[in-house]
Short mmCIF file of C-alpha atoms and ligand atoms in Angstrom, two decimals:
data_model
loop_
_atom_site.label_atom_id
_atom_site.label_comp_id
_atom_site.label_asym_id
_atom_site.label_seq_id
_atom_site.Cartn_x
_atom_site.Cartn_y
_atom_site.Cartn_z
CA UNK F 1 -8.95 -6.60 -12.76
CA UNK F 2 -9.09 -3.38 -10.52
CA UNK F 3 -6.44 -1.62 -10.04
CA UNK F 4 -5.15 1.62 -8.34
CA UNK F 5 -2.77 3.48 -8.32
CA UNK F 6 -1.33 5.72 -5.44
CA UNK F 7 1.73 8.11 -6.74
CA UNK F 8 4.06 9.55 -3.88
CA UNK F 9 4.24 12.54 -6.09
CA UNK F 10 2.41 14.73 -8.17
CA UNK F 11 4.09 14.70 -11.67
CA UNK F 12 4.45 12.24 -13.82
CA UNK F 13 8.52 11.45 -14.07
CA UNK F 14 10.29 8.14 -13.73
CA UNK F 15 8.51 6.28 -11.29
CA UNK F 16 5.22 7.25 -12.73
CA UNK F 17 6.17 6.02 -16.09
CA UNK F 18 7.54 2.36 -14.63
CA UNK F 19 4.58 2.11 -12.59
CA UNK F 20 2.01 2.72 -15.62
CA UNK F 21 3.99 0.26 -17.73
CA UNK F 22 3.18 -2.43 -14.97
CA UNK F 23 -0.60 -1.04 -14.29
CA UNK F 24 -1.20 -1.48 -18.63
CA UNK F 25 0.53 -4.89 -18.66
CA UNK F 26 -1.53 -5.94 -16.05
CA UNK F 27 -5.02 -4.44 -17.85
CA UNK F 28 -5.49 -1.26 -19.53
CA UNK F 29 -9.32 -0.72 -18.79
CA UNK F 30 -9.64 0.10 -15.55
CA UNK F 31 -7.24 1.97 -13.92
CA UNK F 32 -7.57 4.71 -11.32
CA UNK F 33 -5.03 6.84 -10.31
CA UNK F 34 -4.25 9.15 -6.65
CA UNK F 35 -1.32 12.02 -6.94
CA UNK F 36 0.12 12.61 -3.21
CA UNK F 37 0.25 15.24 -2.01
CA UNK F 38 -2.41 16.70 -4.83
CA UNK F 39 -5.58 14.22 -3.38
CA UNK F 40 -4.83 14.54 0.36
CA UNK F 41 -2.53 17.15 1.31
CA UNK F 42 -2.30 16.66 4.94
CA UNK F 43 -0.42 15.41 7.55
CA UNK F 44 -1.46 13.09 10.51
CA UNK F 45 -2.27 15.71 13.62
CA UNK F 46 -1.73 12.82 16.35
CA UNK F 47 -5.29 13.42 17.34
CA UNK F 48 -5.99 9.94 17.44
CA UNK F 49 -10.25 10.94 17.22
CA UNK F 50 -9.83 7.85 14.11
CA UNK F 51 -9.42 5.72 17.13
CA UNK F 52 -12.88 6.38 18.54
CA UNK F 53 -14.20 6.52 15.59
CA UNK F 54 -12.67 6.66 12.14
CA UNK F 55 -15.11 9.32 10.83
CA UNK F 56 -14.24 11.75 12.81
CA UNK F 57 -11.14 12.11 11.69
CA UNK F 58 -10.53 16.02 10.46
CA UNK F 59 -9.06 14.66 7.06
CA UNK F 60 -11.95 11.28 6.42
CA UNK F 61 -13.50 12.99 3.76
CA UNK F 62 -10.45 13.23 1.12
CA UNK F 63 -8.97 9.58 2.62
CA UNK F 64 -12.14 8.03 2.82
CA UNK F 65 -12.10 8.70 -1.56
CA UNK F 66 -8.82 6.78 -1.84
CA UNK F 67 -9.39 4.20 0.68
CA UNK F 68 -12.65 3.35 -0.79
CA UNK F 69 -10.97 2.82 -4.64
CA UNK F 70 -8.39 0.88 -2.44
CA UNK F 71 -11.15 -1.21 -0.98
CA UNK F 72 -12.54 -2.07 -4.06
CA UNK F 73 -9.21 -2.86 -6.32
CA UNK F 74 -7.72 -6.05 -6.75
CA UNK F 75 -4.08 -5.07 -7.11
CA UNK F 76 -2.70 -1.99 -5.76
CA UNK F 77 0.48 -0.23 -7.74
CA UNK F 78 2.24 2.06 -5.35
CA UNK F 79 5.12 4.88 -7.05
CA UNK F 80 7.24 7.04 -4.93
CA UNK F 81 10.38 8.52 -6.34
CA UNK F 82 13.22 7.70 -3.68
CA UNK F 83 14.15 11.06 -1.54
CA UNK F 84 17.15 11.09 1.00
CA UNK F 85 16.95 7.24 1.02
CA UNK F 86 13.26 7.04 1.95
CA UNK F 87 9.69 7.18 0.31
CA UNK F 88 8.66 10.97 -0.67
CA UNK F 89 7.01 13.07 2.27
CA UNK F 90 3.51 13.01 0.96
CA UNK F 91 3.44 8.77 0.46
CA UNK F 92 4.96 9.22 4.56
CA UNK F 93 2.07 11.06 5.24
CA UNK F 94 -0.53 9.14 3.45
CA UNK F 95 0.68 5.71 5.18
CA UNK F 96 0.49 7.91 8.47
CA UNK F 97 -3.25 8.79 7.75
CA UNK F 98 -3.85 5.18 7.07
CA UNK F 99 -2.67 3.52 10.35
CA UNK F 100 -5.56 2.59 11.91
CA UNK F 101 -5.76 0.08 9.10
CA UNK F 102 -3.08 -1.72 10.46
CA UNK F 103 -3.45 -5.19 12.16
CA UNK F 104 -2.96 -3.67 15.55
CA UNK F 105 -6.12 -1.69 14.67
CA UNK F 106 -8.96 -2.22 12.48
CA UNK F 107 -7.63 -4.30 9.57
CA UNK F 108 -10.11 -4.47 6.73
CA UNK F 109 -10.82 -8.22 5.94
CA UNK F 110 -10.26 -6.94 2.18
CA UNK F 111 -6.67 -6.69 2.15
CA UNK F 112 -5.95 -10.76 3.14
CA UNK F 113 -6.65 -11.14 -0.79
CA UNK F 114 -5.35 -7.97 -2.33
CA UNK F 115 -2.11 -7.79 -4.24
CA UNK F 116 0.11 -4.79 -4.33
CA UNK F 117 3.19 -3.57 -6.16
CA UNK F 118 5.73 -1.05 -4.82
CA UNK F 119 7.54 1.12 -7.46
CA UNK F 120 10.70 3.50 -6.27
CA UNK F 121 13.52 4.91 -8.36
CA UNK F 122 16.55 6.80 -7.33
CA UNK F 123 19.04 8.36 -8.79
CA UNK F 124 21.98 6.06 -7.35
CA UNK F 125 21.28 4.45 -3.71
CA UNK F 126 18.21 3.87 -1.11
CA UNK F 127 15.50 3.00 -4.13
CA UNK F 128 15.25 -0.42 -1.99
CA UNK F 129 14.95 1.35 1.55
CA UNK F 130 11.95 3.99 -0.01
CA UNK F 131 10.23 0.64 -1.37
CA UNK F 132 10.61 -1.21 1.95
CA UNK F 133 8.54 2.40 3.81
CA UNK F 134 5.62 1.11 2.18
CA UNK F 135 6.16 -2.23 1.61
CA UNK F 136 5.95 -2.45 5.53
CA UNK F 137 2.85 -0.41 5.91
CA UNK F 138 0.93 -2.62 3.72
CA UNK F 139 2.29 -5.74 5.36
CA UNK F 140 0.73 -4.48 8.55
CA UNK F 141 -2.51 -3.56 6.48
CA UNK F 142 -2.62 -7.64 6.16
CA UNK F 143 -1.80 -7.68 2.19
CA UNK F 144 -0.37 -10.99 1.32
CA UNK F 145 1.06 -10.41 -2.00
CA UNK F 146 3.66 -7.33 -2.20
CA UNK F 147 6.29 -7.30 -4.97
CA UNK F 148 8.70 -4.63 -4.60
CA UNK F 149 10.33 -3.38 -7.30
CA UNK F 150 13.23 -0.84 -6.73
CA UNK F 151 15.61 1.39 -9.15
CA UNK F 152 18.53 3.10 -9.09
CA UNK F 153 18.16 4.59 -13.13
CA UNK F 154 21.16 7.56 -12.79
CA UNK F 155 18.79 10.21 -13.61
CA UNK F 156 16.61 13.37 -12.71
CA UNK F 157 13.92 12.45 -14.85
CA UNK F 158 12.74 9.96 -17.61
CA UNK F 159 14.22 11.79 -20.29
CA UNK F 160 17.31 11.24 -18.67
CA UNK F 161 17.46 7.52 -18.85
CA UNK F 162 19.27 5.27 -21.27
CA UNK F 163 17.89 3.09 -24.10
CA UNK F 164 20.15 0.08 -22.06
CA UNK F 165 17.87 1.07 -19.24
CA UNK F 166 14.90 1.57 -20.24
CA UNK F 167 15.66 -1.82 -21.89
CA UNK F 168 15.75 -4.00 -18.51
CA UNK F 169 13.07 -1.68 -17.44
CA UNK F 170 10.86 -3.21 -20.25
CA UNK F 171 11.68 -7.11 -19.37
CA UNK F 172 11.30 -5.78 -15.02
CA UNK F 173 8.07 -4.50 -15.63
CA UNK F 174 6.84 -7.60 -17.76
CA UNK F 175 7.86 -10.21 -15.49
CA UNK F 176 6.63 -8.38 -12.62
CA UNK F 177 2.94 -7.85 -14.49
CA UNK F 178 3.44 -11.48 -15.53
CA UNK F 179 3.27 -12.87 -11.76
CA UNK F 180 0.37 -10.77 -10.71
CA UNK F 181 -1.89 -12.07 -13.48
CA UNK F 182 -0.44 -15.79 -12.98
CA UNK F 183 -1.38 -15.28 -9.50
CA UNK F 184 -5.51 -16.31 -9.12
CA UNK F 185 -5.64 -16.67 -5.60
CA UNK F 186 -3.37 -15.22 -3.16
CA UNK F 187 -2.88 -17.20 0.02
CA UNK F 188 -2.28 -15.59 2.80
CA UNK F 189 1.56 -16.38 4.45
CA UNK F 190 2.61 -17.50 7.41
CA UNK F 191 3.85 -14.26 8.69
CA UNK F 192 0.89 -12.33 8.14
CA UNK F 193 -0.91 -14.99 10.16
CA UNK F 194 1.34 -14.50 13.18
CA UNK F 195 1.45 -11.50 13.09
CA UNK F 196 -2.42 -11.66 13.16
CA UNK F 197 -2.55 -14.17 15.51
CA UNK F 198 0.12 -11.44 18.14
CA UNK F 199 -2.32 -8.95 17.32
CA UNK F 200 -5.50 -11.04 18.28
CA UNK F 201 -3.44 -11.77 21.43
CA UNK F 202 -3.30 -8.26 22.33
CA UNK F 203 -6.82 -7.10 21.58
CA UNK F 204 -7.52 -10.26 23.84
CA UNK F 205 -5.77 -9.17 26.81
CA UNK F 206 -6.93 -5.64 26.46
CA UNK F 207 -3.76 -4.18 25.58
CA UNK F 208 -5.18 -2.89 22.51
CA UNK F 209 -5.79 1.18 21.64
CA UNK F 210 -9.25 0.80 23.62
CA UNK F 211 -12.76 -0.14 23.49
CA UNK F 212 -13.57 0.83 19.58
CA UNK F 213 -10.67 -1.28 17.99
CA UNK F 214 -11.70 -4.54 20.64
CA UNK F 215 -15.10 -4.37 19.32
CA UNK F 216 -14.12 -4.20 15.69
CA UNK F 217 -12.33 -7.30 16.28
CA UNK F 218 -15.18 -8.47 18.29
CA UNK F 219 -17.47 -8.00 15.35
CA UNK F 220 -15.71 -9.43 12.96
CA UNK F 221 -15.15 -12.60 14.87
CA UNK F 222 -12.10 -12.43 14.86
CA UNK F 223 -11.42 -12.91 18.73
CA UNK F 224 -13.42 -16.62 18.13
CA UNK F 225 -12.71 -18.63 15.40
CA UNK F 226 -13.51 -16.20 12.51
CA UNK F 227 -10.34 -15.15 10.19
CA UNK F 228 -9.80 -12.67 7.69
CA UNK F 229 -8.58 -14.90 5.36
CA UNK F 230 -10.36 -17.95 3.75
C1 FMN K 301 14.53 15.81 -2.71
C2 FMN K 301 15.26 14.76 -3.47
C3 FMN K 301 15.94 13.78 -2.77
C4 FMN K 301 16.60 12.75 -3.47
N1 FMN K 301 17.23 11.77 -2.77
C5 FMN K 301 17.86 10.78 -3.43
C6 FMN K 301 18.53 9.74 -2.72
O1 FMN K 301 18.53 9.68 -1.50
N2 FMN K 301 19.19 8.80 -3.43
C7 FMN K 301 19.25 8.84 -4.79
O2 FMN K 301 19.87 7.97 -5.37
N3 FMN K 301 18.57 9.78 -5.50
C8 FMN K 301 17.88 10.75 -4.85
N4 FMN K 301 17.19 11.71 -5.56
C9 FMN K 301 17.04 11.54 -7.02
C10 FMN K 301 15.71 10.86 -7.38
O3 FMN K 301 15.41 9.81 -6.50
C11 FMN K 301 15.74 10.25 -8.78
O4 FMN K 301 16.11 11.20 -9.74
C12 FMN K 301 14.38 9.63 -9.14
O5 FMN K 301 14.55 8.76 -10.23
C13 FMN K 301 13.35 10.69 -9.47
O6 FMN K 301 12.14 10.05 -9.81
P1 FMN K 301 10.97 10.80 -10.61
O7 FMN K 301 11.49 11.01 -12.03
O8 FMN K 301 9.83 9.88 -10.55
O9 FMN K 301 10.73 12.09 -9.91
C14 FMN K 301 16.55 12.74 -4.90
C15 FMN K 301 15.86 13.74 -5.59
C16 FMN K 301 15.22 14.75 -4.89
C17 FMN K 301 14.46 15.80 -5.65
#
């Protein structure tokens, strides 16, 4: 099983360690890892050339590496620590350089089968409002399967937290690896088909971002009878 791994941050504290003890009960072989902002250190310019064409855009290069490991994985393990009650500035950035892989753009028929796990610790409060940032943005990139898993562990840094801790972190992290490999074939939900089926809608009536995404769609089938699910 494939998976990768896409770290809000760039050291390796808390929410690094919970999501590698997830990513090795899942499968230890083959694992590959993205630090934010360390592999794309950017922020979105509003340029909106990805529109036209995604290529173009002045950053493709560096996302194009990450989205193309993404592509490929199975399961996807995403790890922000939680700051001021959101997701970290770099993972904020990295889901606004991936937008036009929402639904009401160019969804990739990949991510109907994908599934993904969202790691966040705080200190205290707002570990489940940083999970829910991304948690969102991959709902809109079509993935069917999301299990969030948010932590308040009352410390700075995994040194900090307690055996008692640590403990329930242990049991967490094994039920949590425990559904993804029960899991064989994800089906895709009845939310994520209606909010398809809105977005078809749109791209139908032209009220879609302009001619590029309608002929994605277009191309894909999807404005017939086509789906991106099986
Ligand atoms: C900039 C910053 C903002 C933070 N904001 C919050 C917060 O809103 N709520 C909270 O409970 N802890 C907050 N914390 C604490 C961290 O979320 C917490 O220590 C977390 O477990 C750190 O994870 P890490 O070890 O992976 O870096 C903040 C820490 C920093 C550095």
């Amino acid at each position: 099983m494939k998976i990768v791994m896409i770290h809000g941050q760039n050291h390796k504290g808390s929410t690094y360690n919970i999501g590698r003890m997830i990513a090795n009960k899942i499968s230890r072989e083959d694992i590959v890892e993205f630090f934010l902002p360390k592999d794309l250190n950017h922020f979105c310019l509003g340029c909106y050339t990805c529109i036209d064409d995604v290529t173009k855009c002045p950053f493709y290069e560096e996302k194009n590496i990450i989205m193309s490991a993404v592509e490929a994985a199975d399961v996807l393990i995403f790890t922000t620590p939680t700051y001021c009650l959101r997701a970290s500035a770099p993972m904020k950035s990295f889901i606004d350089l991936t937008f036009n892989y929402w639904m009401s753009h160019r969804p990739r028929k990949c991510m109907f089968s994908k599934k993904a796990i969202v790691v966040s610790t705080a200190a205290g409060c707002g570990a489940k409002t940083a999970v829910k940032d991304i948690t969102d943005a991959l709902f809109y990139w079509g993935i069917p399967c999301i299990l969030p898993y948010g932590i308040s562990i009352q410390a700075m840094n995994w040194n900090g937290v307690n055996d008692k801790k640590k403990q329930k972190i242990e049991r967490d992290t094994t039920k949590i690896a425990n559904k993804v490999l029960k899991k064989k074939n994800v089906k895709v939900g009845l939310k994520t088909k209606a909010m398809f089926m809105l977005m078809r809608m749109m791209q139908k009536a032209d009220f879609g971002s302009g001619e590029a995404d309608r002929a994605y769609w277009e191309k894909n089938g999807w404005l017939d009878r086509e789906r991106p699910w099986r």
